[in-house]
Short mmCIF file of C-alpha atoms in Angstrom, two decimals:
data_model
loop_
_atom_site.label_atom_id
_atom_site.label_comp_id
_atom_site.label_asym_id
_atom_site.label_seq_id
_atom_site.Cartn_x
_atom_site.Cartn_y
_atom_site.Cartn_z
CA MET A 1 0.00 -0.11 -0.08
CA LYS A 2 1.34 3.48 -0.84
CA ASN A 3 1.51 6.04 1.79
CA ALA A 4 1.38 9.92 1.54
CA VAL A 5 5.07 10.17 0.37
CA GLY A 6 4.52 7.64 -2.38
CA ARG A 7 6.32 4.73 -0.57
CA GLU A 8 5.02 1.24 -0.98
CA ILE A 9 4.55 -0.35 2.53
CA PRO A 10 4.29 -4.12 2.27
CA GLU A 11 0.98 -5.40 3.54
CA GLU A 12 2.86 -8.08 5.68
CA ILE A 13 4.68 -5.37 7.53
CA LEU A 14 1.42 -3.43 8.10
CA LYS A 15 -0.04 -6.68 9.52
CA ALA A 16 2.91 -7.67 11.56
CA THR A 17 3.42 -4.24 13.17
CA GLY A 18 -0.39 -3.17 13.43
CA LYS A 19 0.59 0.20 11.95
CA GLU A 20 -0.78 2.43 9.32
CA PRO A 21 0.78 3.96 6.22
CA PHE A 22 1.90 7.49 6.72
CA GLN A 23 -1.06 9.72 5.94
CA GLY A 24 0.49 13.22 6.45
CA SER A 25 2.37 15.01 9.18
CA PHE A 26 -0.70 16.47 10.84
CA SER A 27 -3.31 13.81 10.31
CA LYS A 28 -3.58 12.96 13.96
CA HIS A 29 -3.98 16.54 15.17
CA LEU A 30 -6.44 16.62 18.14
CA VAL A 31 -7.21 12.87 17.70
CA ALA A 32 -7.63 11.78 21.38
CA TYR A 33 -5.97 8.66 22.63
CA GLN A 34 -5.71 6.65 25.93
CA ALA A 35 -2.23 7.23 27.68
CA ALA A 36 -0.33 4.15 28.88
CA THR A 37 0.10 3.03 32.52
CA HIS A 38 2.64 0.80 34.27
CA THR A 39 2.93 -1.15 37.35
CA VAL A 40 4.22 0.35 40.56
CA ALA A 41 5.74 -1.49 43.62
CA PRO A 42 5.27 1.15 46.38
CA VAL A 43 7.98 1.72 48.96
CA ILE A 44 6.22 2.10 52.29
CA ASP A 45 8.62 0.69 54.83
CA PRO A 46 11.19 3.38 55.68
CA SER A 47 13.82 0.68 56.53
CA TYR A 48 13.73 -0.44 52.87
CA SER A 49 16.84 0.29 50.75
CA LYS A 50 16.87 0.77 47.03
CA VAL A 51 20.64 0.43 46.74
CA VAL A 52 21.61 -2.88 45.15
CA ASP A 53 25.23 -4.23 45.06
CA SER A 54 25.48 -5.11 41.25
CA ILE A 55 23.84 -5.06 37.75
CA GLU A 56 23.29 -8.90 38.03
CA ASP A 57 21.58 -8.54 41.31
CA VAL A 58 19.27 -5.86 40.19
CA LEU A 59 18.38 -7.70 37.10
CA LYS A 60 17.23 -10.58 39.32
CA LYS A 61 15.33 -8.25 41.51
CA CYS A 62 13.56 -6.78 38.38
CA GLY A 63 12.64 -10.30 37.41
CA ILE A 64 14.56 -10.32 34.01
CA LYS A 65 13.28 -12.91 31.61
CA ASP A 66 13.19 -13.77 27.92
CA GLY A 67 11.13 -11.50 25.70
CA MET A 68 11.43 -8.25 27.89
CA THR A 69 11.94 -4.69 26.68
CA LEU A 70 14.89 -2.80 28.17
CA SER A 71 15.49 0.84 27.57
CA PHE A 72 18.52 3.16 27.73
CA HIS A 73 19.46 6.91 27.03
CA HIS A 74 22.47 8.19 25.04
CA HIS A 75 23.22 11.41 26.97
CA PHE A 76 26.84 9.77 27.52
CA ARG A 77 27.08 9.61 23.68
CA GLU A 78 30.32 7.75 22.56
CA GLY A 79 31.52 7.65 26.12
CA ASP A 80 28.63 5.41 27.40
CA TYR A 81 29.44 2.38 29.47
CA VAL A 82 25.85 1.65 30.81
CA VAL A 83 24.47 -0.29 27.79
CA ASN A 84 27.34 -2.73 27.44
CA MET A 85 27.56 -3.17 31.31
CA VAL A 86 23.94 -4.18 31.48
CA MET A 87 23.92 -6.36 28.26
CA GLU A 88 26.96 -8.14 29.35
CA ALA A 89 25.25 -9.12 32.52
CA VAL A 90 22.10 -10.00 30.74
CA HIS A 91 24.07 -12.16 28.32
CA LYS A 92 25.77 -14.11 31.03
CA MET A 93 22.42 -15.03 32.57
CA GLY A 94 21.39 -16.70 29.29
CA ILE A 95 18.35 -14.25 28.61
CA LYS A 96 17.14 -14.19 25.12
CA ASP A 97 14.66 -12.48 22.74
CA LEU A 98 15.10 -9.08 24.15
CA THR A 99 14.11 -5.58 22.66
CA ILE A 100 16.29 -2.65 23.16
CA CYS A 101 14.37 0.54 23.21
CA ALA A 102 17.29 3.16 23.20
CA THR A 103 17.21 6.82 22.46
CA SER A 104 20.16 6.13 20.05
CA LEU A 105 22.79 3.50 19.61
CA GLY A 106 26.32 4.21 18.29
CA LYS A 107 29.94 2.98 18.10
CA ALA A 108 30.13 2.84 21.90
CA GLN A 109 27.65 -0.06 21.80
CA THR A 110 29.53 -2.13 19.23
CA PRO A 111 30.03 -4.95 21.87
CA ILE A 112 26.33 -5.85 21.52
CA VAL A 113 26.57 -6.92 18.01
CA PRO A 114 27.35 -10.60 18.93
CA MET A 115 24.16 -10.45 21.13
CA ILE A 116 22.30 -9.53 17.92
CA GLU A 117 23.72 -12.45 15.98
CA ASP A 118 23.04 -14.97 18.81
CA GLY A 119 19.52 -14.01 19.53
CA THR A 120 19.99 -12.22 22.97
CA ILE A 121 18.67 -9.04 21.12
CA THR A 122 16.03 -9.74 18.50
CA ASN A 123 14.43 -6.28 18.12
CA ILE A 124 15.95 -2.78 18.21
CA GLN A 125 14.09 0.53 18.60
CA ALA A 126 16.03 3.71 18.47
CA SER A 127 16.38 7.17 16.80
CA GLY A 128 18.98 5.55 14.66
CA VAL A 129 21.95 3.22 14.75
CA ARG A 130 25.53 3.83 13.63
CA GLY A 131 28.63 1.83 13.00
CA LYS A 132 28.67 -2.06 13.21
CA ILE A 133 25.19 -2.23 14.71
CA GLY A 134 23.78 -0.53 11.66
CA GLU A 135 25.75 -2.85 9.46
CA ALA A 136 24.56 -5.77 11.41
CA ILE A 137 20.90 -4.75 10.83
CA SER A 138 21.33 -3.89 7.08
CA ASN A 139 22.87 -7.26 6.68
CA GLY A 140 19.86 -9.08 8.15
CA LYS A 141 21.51 -10.29 11.32
CA LEU A 142 18.76 -8.97 13.55
CA LYS A 143 16.01 -11.57 13.78
CA GLY A 144 13.31 -9.06 14.24
CA LEU A 145 12.65 -5.48 13.03
CA ALA A 146 14.64 -2.34 13.76
CA ILE A 147 12.18 0.53 14.31
CA MET A 148 13.72 3.97 13.77
CA ARG A 149 11.74 6.84 15.15
CA GLY A 150 12.67 10.39 16.05
CA HIS A 151 12.99 11.79 19.56
CA GLY A 152 9.40 13.07 19.79
CA GLY A 153 8.24 9.80 18.19
CA ARG A 154 9.92 7.66 20.77
CA VAL A 155 8.25 9.62 23.66
CA ARG A 156 4.94 9.16 21.79
CA ALA A 157 5.39 5.46 21.41
CA ILE A 158 6.06 5.00 25.18
CA GLU A 159 3.34 7.41 26.36
CA SER A 160 0.68 5.86 24.17
CA GLY A 161 1.50 2.37 25.25
CA GLU A 162 2.63 1.30 21.76
CA VAL A 163 6.06 0.49 23.47
CA HIS A 164 5.94 -0.96 26.90
CA VAL A 165 9.35 -0.82 28.89
CA ASP A 166 9.83 -3.58 31.32
CA ILE A 167 13.10 -2.23 32.72
CA ALA A 168 14.51 1.22 32.25
CA PHE A 169 18.27 1.74 32.99
CA ILE A 170 19.05 5.24 33.58
CA GLY A 171 22.70 6.17 33.86
CA ALA A 172 23.29 9.25 36.09
CA PRO A 173 26.39 11.25 37.00
CA CYS A 174 25.07 11.29 40.59
CA ALA A 175 22.29 10.05 42.60
CA ASP A 176 21.19 9.62 46.19
CA ASP A 177 20.20 6.48 47.85
CA MET A 178 16.46 7.09 46.93
CA GLY A 179 17.14 7.61 43.31
CA ASN A 180 17.04 11.34 42.84
CA CYS A 181 19.37 11.94 39.82
CA ARG A 182 21.32 14.97 38.53
CA ALA A 183 23.15 15.30 35.23
CA PHE A 184 26.24 16.60 36.85
CA GLY A 185 28.27 15.82 40.04
CA SER A 186 30.07 12.67 39.01
CA ALA A 187 33.13 12.19 41.08
CA ASN A 188 34.62 10.56 37.85
CA GLY A 189 33.92 13.52 35.64
CA SER A 190 31.15 11.66 33.75
CA ASP A 191 28.76 14.74 33.75
CA CYS A 192 26.38 15.00 30.74
CA GLY A 193 24.36 18.27 31.48
CA VAL A 194 20.87 17.01 31.11
CA LEU A 195 18.85 13.80 31.44
CA GLY A 196 15.76 14.86 29.52
CA TYR A 197 15.77 11.83 27.20
CA ALA A 198 15.32 9.41 30.28
CA ALA A 199 12.45 11.20 31.78
CA VAL A 200 9.80 9.34 29.82
CA ASP A 201 11.39 6.05 30.58
CA ALA A 202 11.30 6.85 34.32
CA GLN A 203 7.66 7.80 34.13
CA TYR A 204 6.38 4.76 32.33
CA ALA A 205 8.63 1.78 32.69
CA ASP A 206 7.52 -1.03 35.20
CA LYS A 207 11.04 -1.04 36.76
CA VAL A 208 13.49 1.81 36.90
CA VAL A 209 17.15 1.31 37.65
CA VAL A 210 19.46 4.17 38.13
CA VAL A 211 23.12 3.36 37.44
CA THR A 212 25.65 5.86 38.85
CA ASP A 213 29.23 6.20 39.78
CA THR A 214 28.62 8.64 42.42
CA LEU A 215 26.32 8.29 45.43
CA VAL A 216 25.62 11.69 47.28
CA PRO A 217 23.62 12.44 50.39
CA PHE A 218 19.90 12.86 50.24
CA PRO A 219 18.26 14.80 48.94
CA ASN A 220 20.10 15.24 45.59
CA VAL A 221 18.01 18.25 44.23
CA PRO A 222 16.87 19.73 41.98
CA ALA A 223 16.62 16.26 40.37
CA SER A 224 16.35 15.63 36.75
CA ILE A 225 14.95 12.11 37.45
CA ASP A 226 12.62 12.01 40.77
CA MET A 227 12.91 9.32 43.29
CA THR A 228 9.31 8.62 43.11
CA ASN A 229 9.76 6.95 39.83
CA VAL A 230 12.91 4.83 40.73
CA ASP A 231 12.84 1.32 41.99
CA TYR A 232 16.57 0.69 42.40
CA VAL A 233 20.02 2.37 42.54
CA VAL A 234 23.21 0.56 41.47
CA LYS A 235 26.64 2.08 42.20
CA VAL A 236 29.32 1.09 39.63
CA ASP A 237 32.94 2.12 39.17
CA ALA A 238 32.27 4.25 36.08
CA ILE A 239 29.29 4.96 33.85
CA GLY A 240 31.31 6.47 31.07
CA ASP A 241 34.38 7.99 29.54
CA PRO A 242 34.32 11.70 30.16
CA SER A 243 36.56 12.35 27.16
CA LYS A 244 34.04 10.74 24.90
CA ILE A 245 30.86 12.17 26.59
CA ALA A 246 31.89 15.67 25.79
CA THR A 247 34.55 16.25 23.36
CA GLY A 248 35.65 19.62 24.27
CA ALA A 249 34.42 22.68 22.47
CA ALA A 250 32.62 22.10 19.22
CA LYS A 251 34.77 23.87 16.67
CA PRO A 252 33.62 25.84 13.58
CA THR A 253 34.49 24.27 10.24
CA THR A 254 37.30 25.68 7.94
CA ASP A 255 35.84 23.89 4.89
CA GLN A 256 35.15 26.56 2.49
CA ARG A 257 32.07 24.67 0.90
CA LYS A 258 30.38 24.34 4.39
CA LEU A 259 31.26 27.91 5.21
CA LEU A 260 29.55 29.01 2.05
CA MET A 261 26.32 27.03 2.73
CA ALA A 262 26.38 28.39 6.28
CA LYS A 263 26.55 32.01 5.07
CA TYR A 264 23.79 31.36 2.58
CA ALA A 265 21.51 29.91 5.24
CA ALA A 266 22.18 32.90 7.68
CA ASP A 267 21.68 35.46 4.92
CA PHE A 268 18.44 33.78 3.70
CA MET A 269 16.93 33.93 7.22
CA THR A 270 17.26 37.68 7.34
CA TYR A 271 14.79 38.11 4.40
CA MET A 272 12.12 36.12 6.22
CA PRO A 273 9.25 37.59 8.19
CA TRP A 274 10.14 35.65 11.28
CA TYR A 275 13.62 37.21 11.56
CA LYS A 276 12.57 39.76 14.24
CA ASP A 277 13.37 40.35 17.87
CA GLY A 278 12.67 37.26 20.11
CA PHE A 279 12.58 34.64 17.26
CA ILE A 280 12.91 31.03 18.41
CA TYR A 281 15.79 29.08 16.81
CA GLN A 282 17.45 25.59 16.67
CA THR A 283 20.40 24.35 14.73
CA GLY A 284 22.65 21.22 14.98
CA VAL A 285 26.29 20.81 16.01
CA GLY A 286 27.81 19.96 12.65
CA GLY A 287 30.28 22.20 11.07
CA ALA A 288 28.07 24.04 8.63
CA SER A 289 25.47 24.42 11.51
CA ILE A 290 27.90 26.08 13.93
CA ALA A 291 29.07 28.28 11.10
CA SER A 292 25.58 29.39 10.27
CA THR A 293 25.05 30.34 13.83
CA LYS A 294 28.28 32.40 13.71
CA TYR A 295 27.07 34.20 10.52
CA LEU A 296 23.67 34.70 12.00
CA ALA A 297 25.24 36.34 15.11
CA ASP A 298 26.87 39.02 12.71
CA HIS A 299 23.28 39.80 11.46
CA LEU A 300 21.89 39.99 14.94
CA ARG A 301 24.63 42.47 16.10
CA LYS A 302 24.15 44.62 13.03
CA ASP A 303 20.32 44.57 13.21
CA GLY A 304 19.95 44.82 17.04
CA ILE A 305 17.90 41.68 17.15
CA LYS A 306 17.96 39.03 19.86
CA ILE A 307 17.04 35.43 19.76
CA GLY A 308 14.28 34.74 22.37
CA VAL A 309 14.94 30.98 22.80
CA ALA A 310 17.63 28.74 21.33
CA MET A 311 16.63 24.97 21.89
CA GLY A 312 17.64 21.42 21.24
CA GLY A 313 21.07 20.08 21.44
CA ILE A 314 23.45 22.78 22.79
CA ALA A 315 27.09 23.45 22.17
CA GLN A 316 29.54 26.31 23.03
CA PRO A 317 28.67 28.75 20.30
CA ILE A 318 25.03 29.02 21.53
CA CYS A 319 26.32 29.52 25.17
CA GLU A 320 28.64 32.19 23.93
CA LEU A 321 25.89 34.13 22.18
CA GLN A 322 23.78 34.03 25.27
CA HIS A 323 26.56 35.40 27.28
CA GLU A 324 26.91 38.27 24.75
CA GLY A 325 23.23 39.07 25.17
CA LEU A 326 22.16 37.78 21.85
CA ILE A 327 20.05 35.00 23.16
CA ASP A 328 17.51 35.25 26.08
CA LYS A 329 17.03 31.73 27.11
CA ILE A 330 18.42 28.26 26.17
CA ALA A 331 16.08 25.22 26.41
CA ASP A 332 18.38 22.29 26.55
CA THR A 333 17.67 18.62 25.52
CA GLN A 334 21.23 17.33 24.98
CA ASP A 335 24.73 18.80 25.68
CA PHE A 336 27.30 18.22 22.83
CA ASP A 337 30.50 19.58 24.60
CA THR A 338 32.10 20.52 27.84
CA ALA A 339 31.15 24.11 27.58
CA ALA A 340 27.46 23.39 27.39
CA ILE A 341 27.64 21.09 30.30
CA GLU A 342 29.55 23.65 32.46
CA ASP A 343 27.10 26.49 31.49
CA ILE A 344 23.85 24.72 32.49
CA LYS A 345 25.38 24.09 36.03
CA THR A 346 25.35 27.82 36.85
CA ASN A 347 23.28 29.77 34.19
CA PRO A 348 19.61 30.19 35.41
CA ASN A 349 18.52 31.17 31.69
CA HIS A 350 19.97 27.79 30.49
CA TYR A 351 17.57 25.11 31.50
CA GLU A 352 16.76 21.50 30.95
CA ILE A 353 13.65 20.35 29.13
CA THR A 354 12.45 16.69 28.72
CA THR A 355 12.02 15.13 25.31
CA SER A 356 8.34 15.11 25.78
CA GLN A 357 8.42 18.90 26.38
CA TYR A 358 10.76 19.28 23.41
CA ALA A 359 9.13 17.31 20.60
CA ASP A 360 6.26 14.76 21.67
CA PRO A 361 3.62 15.08 18.94
CA PHE A 362 1.08 13.41 21.20
CA ASN A 363 1.17 15.68 24.27
CA LYS A 364 -0.76 19.08 24.49
CA GLY A 365 2.06 21.12 22.90
CA ALA A 366 5.70 20.82 22.51
CA TYR A 367 8.56 23.32 22.26
CA VAL A 368 9.17 22.61 18.66
CA ASN A 369 5.73 23.88 17.72
CA LYS A 370 7.12 27.40 18.55
CA LEU A 371 10.20 27.27 16.44
CA ASP A 372 10.60 30.01 13.88
CA PHE A 373 13.65 28.65 12.26
CA VAL A 374 15.43 25.30 12.27
CA ILE A 375 18.65 24.53 10.45
CA LEU A 376 19.09 20.86 9.68
CA GLY A 377 21.41 18.55 7.78
CA ALA A 378 20.75 15.73 5.27
CA LEU A 379 22.30 12.74 3.51
CA GLU A 380 19.87 13.17 0.56
CA VAL A 381 17.13 15.47 -0.51
CA ASP A 382 14.81 14.51 -3.36
CA THR A 383 12.97 16.72 -5.83
CA LYS A 384 9.87 16.50 -3.74
CA PHE A 385 11.94 17.89 -0.75
CA ASN A 386 11.76 14.59 1.17
CA VAL A 387 14.93 14.01 3.22
CA ASN A 388 17.00 11.00 4.28
CA VAL A 389 19.20 11.26 7.34
CA VAL A 390 19.53 7.38 8.15
CA VAL A 391 20.47 5.26 5.17
CA GLY A 392 23.70 5.91 3.35
CA SER A 393 24.32 5.86 -0.35
CA ASP A 394 25.37 2.24 -0.09
CA GLY A 395 21.94 1.25 1.54
CA VAL A 396 23.54 0.72 5.02
CA ILE A 397 21.84 2.20 8.13
CA THR A 398 24.34 4.95 9.20
CA GLY A 399 22.51 7.65 10.87
CA ALA A 400 19.74 8.84 13.20
CA GLN A 401 16.53 10.78 12.89
CA GLY A 402 17.09 12.58 16.19
CA GLY A 403 14.83 15.64 16.34
CA HIS A 404 15.01 16.09 12.56
CA PRO A 405 11.33 15.20 11.69
CA ASP A 406 9.91 16.88 14.85
CA THR A 407 11.68 20.23 14.25
CA ALA A 408 10.84 20.21 10.59
CA ALA A 409 7.19 19.71 11.37
CA GLY A 410 7.16 22.39 14.03
CA ALA A 411 9.19 25.22 12.56
CA LYS A 412 7.74 28.03 10.60
CA CYS A 413 10.83 27.82 8.21
CA THR A 414 12.83 24.64 8.01
CA ILE A 415 16.23 25.09 6.33
CA VAL A 416 18.13 21.94 5.28
CA ILE A 417 21.88 22.21 4.45
CA ALA A 418 23.30 19.71 2.08
CA PRO A 419 26.14 19.83 -0.27
CA LEU A 420 25.28 19.08 -3.85
CA LEU A 421 27.59 16.11 -3.69
CA GLN A 422 28.27 13.73 -0.77
CA GLY A 423 31.65 12.44 -1.95
CA ARG A 424 30.87 11.04 -5.48
CA SER A 425 27.06 10.73 -4.65
CA PRO A 426 24.48 13.31 -5.56
CA ALA A 427 22.87 14.58 -2.30
CA ILE A 428 20.15 16.17 -4.43
CA CYS A 429 18.44 13.41 -6.35
CA THR A 430 15.25 12.43 -8.01
CA GLU A 431 14.23 10.13 -5.28
CA CYS A 432 15.78 9.48 -1.83
CA THR A 433 17.08 5.99 -0.93
CA THR A 434 14.94 6.11 2.21
CA ILE A 435 12.62 8.86 3.33
CA THR A 436 12.87 10.02 6.96
CA THR A 437 11.38 13.56 6.91
CA PRO A 438 8.53 14.32 4.55
CA GLY A 439 8.93 17.12 2.04
CA GLU A 440 5.74 18.76 3.15
CA THR A 441 7.65 19.88 6.23
CA VAL A 442 10.91 20.95 4.47
CA ASP A 443 10.76 24.59 3.16
CA VAL A 444 14.34 25.44 1.93
CA VAL A 445 17.31 23.44 0.75
CA VAL A 446 20.70 25.20 0.90
CA THR A 447 23.57 23.87 -1.18
CA ASP A 448 27.01 25.11 -2.29
CA TYR A 449 25.54 25.62 -5.63
CA GLY A 450 22.29 27.38 -4.87
CA ILE A 451 19.11 27.55 -2.74
CA ALA A 452 15.85 25.90 -3.49
CA ILE A 453 12.46 26.86 -2.00
CA ASN A 454 9.66 24.37 -1.74
CA PRO A 455 7.20 25.61 -4.35
CA LYS A 456 4.36 25.04 -1.85
CA ARG A 457 5.70 27.75 0.39
CA THR A 458 4.65 30.81 -1.79
CA ASP A 459 5.05 33.12 1.32
CA ILE A 460 8.71 32.15 1.50
CA ILE A 461 9.15 32.57 -2.21
CA GLU A 462 7.57 36.07 -2.03
CA ALA A 463 9.65 37.11 0.87
CA ALA A 464 12.99 35.95 -0.88
CA LYS A 465 12.05 37.61 -4.23
CA ASP A 466 14.44 40.39 -3.86
CA CYS A 467 17.33 38.79 -2.03
CA ASP A 468 20.72 38.68 -3.79
CA LEU A 469 21.40 34.92 -3.07
CA PRO A 470 21.41 32.27 -5.84
CA ILE A 471 17.90 31.02 -5.79
CA CYS A 472 17.00 28.16 -8.20
CA THR A 473 14.66 25.07 -8.39
CA ILE A 474 15.34 21.68 -6.81
CA GLU A 475 15.26 20.18 -10.12
CA GLU A 476 18.05 22.57 -11.26
CA LEU A 477 20.23 21.44 -8.31
CA ARG A 478 19.61 17.79 -9.17
CA ASP A 479 20.50 18.36 -12.72
CA LYS A 480 23.83 20.05 -11.71
CA ALA A 481 24.70 17.10 -9.51
CA TYR A 482 23.92 14.49 -12.27
CA ALA A 483 25.85 16.52 -14.72
CA MET A 484 28.85 16.30 -12.47
CA VAL A 485 28.81 12.66 -11.50
CA GLY A 486 26.02 11.02 -13.34
CA GLU A 487 22.83 9.67 -12.19
CA PRO A 488 23.57 6.91 -9.80
CA ASP A 489 22.03 3.35 -10.11
CA PRO A 490 19.53 2.65 -7.32
CA VAL A 491 20.90 0.79 -4.36
CA GLN A 492 20.14 -2.98 -4.74
CA PHE A 493 18.25 -4.46 -1.85
CA ASP A 494 16.98 -7.84 -0.88
CA ASP A 495 13.26 -8.42 -0.50
CA ARG A 496 13.60 -8.86 3.25
CA VAL A 497 12.47 -5.78 5.37
CA VAL A 498 14.99 -5.32 8.36
CA GLY A 499 13.72 -2.03 9.50
CA ILE A 500 10.98 0.63 9.36
CA ILE A 501 11.17 4.32 9.38
CA GLU A 502 8.38 5.45 11.67
CA ALA A 503 6.79 8.86 11.32
CA ARG A 504 6.21 11.03 14.42
CA ASP A 505 2.61 9.76 14.77
CA GLY A 506 3.61 6.01 14.65
CA SER A 507 2.60 5.44 11.06
CA ILE A 508 5.13 3.88 8.56
CA MET A 509 7.15 6.50 6.60
CA ASP A 510 9.31 3.95 4.74
CA VAL A 511 10.81 0.58 5.07
CA VAL A 512 14.53 -0.37 5.08
CA ARG A 513 15.48 -3.65 3.29
CA LYS A 514 18.49 -5.93 3.57
CA VAL A 515 21.26 -4.83 1.48
CA LYS A 516 22.87 -7.27 -1.14
CA PRO A 517 25.98 -7.26 -3.06
CA TYR A 518 25.88 -5.08 -6.17
CA GLU A 519 25.10 -7.08 -9.36
CA PHE A 520 26.19 -5.61 -12.67
CA LYS A 521 23.53 -5.71 -15.37
#
C-alpha cells in the first residue's frame, strides 16, 4: 500500500506491526488517545533500601526474563558504559529475545553486535544506529525489526503504550540512595548536563534502575529524575568515559564549501518575516550548522535583534551568544560539549527540558511547535523535498533521525543544508534511498550551488524575491549534481524488510530492506 510520500509499504509489515501507512504530518492533530500506564511497587517501609550491589543482582530483583523490553538513553554519547555493562550481565544470565528501546545506539555499543547475532537481542528501537550495529541490521543479522523513530516519536510510542518498557536503565552522573538523579556531580567527571531523554522511561517503565558512579547525600535536588519513579539504585565504578561524553569545544569548520552554505543559510533567514526580535531558533552541532550560527550572530549584532529561545542540542557557540546578550534563554535537551555542560550548571537562563516537552507530537503542545527557524542537515534530499538522514548511499543504516522530523514539522521555516555532492554521490536526487522527513515539512534546501525553496511555500518565495542569493529550483540542483557525477544506479536491496522508518505519529514513513552485493547488469 502506498503512503502519503509515495512509498510502497508491504502488507505483511502493516499486518505484523499493526501500523498504518503514513497519511500526512498532521493527520492525527487533536485525535484523542488513551495514555499508557505501568505497574508500581510502592515503597512504604522506611527501612527499605533501594541500593543494590550489582547489575546482576538488580536484574534478578527486576525479574528479568526472555522477551522483555529494556530501555537506555544516550546522554553519554560515545562515552557510554551503561548499555554494554547491562547487556554483558544479561548475556551471562542466558536471557534471550530482548527488545532494546534506546534513544540512540552508536559505536560505543559495538560490543552488543554478537548479542544480535546469537538472539539475545531480537528487536531494536532507536532514533537510529551507527557503526557496526547499523551494518549488522542492514545485513539481516537482527531476527526481528529495527524500528527507527525520531526523539518525539519515541516519547509518543512510550506514552501511548505502543512500546511498554519492562526495565529502564538510567545512567546518572550522581544520585542519592532514593534515586534522585542529577546530570552533573560525578566524582569521575562523567557529567552529561541534562537527562531529558530518560524522563519518559522513568515515568512509564515497570522497573526503573538508576546506574551511577557517584552516590551523594539525600536529597540530591533539584533532580532531573525524581525518586518517586525509581525502583533501584546501583553504584558502579564508572558510567562513562568523560573524554567521549563531551569532546571539548565544538569547533567551527574551515571547509570553504560548508562555510559558503552556512553563510547562505544565515543570509537567507534575514529576508524572512520571522527574523525579528525574540525569534525562536534551533540548529545542530555539525560544522556548517555552527558556522551558520556564527554568521547569524553577525546579522543579529548589526540589526539589533535578539533570539528569544535557542533550543535542542546545545554546544559552546550558543552559550557564548547568550553570554553576549544575543540569546535570552536556552532550552536544553542534550549537551554536545564540555562548555554546554558547564554552562547549565550555573546559568539560570540555560535550563533542561524533557524530550516530551521538546518534541512529543502526542502531548498538548511541544517546544518544537514554537520554532521560527530550524537548520538541519541531510544525507539526501529529493525533488519533492523529502529528506533522508538514516540510510547511506550504499544502503547501510548509518545515521539517526534525532529531532529532525520533529523540528521540521514544528518550525515556520525549515532550512536543510546539504552539499550538492556527498563524495561522489549526488545529495540532491530524484528520489531518496529512504525517506525519514517528509517534503511537506521541508521549506528550503541550501547547497553550495544554490538555494531551492519548496514551491508550496509561496510566502517564503515572495519574501525571498528581492534577495541577492542564488535562488533556483530543486530540479536545477539535481541536474547540476547529475551533470557532475552522473545519475547513480539505485541501491540494490533484498526483498527482506529489516527495519521501518516510523513517522512522528507512529505510522510507517518507509521501510529499510536488507542490502545485497551489487550485481552488474
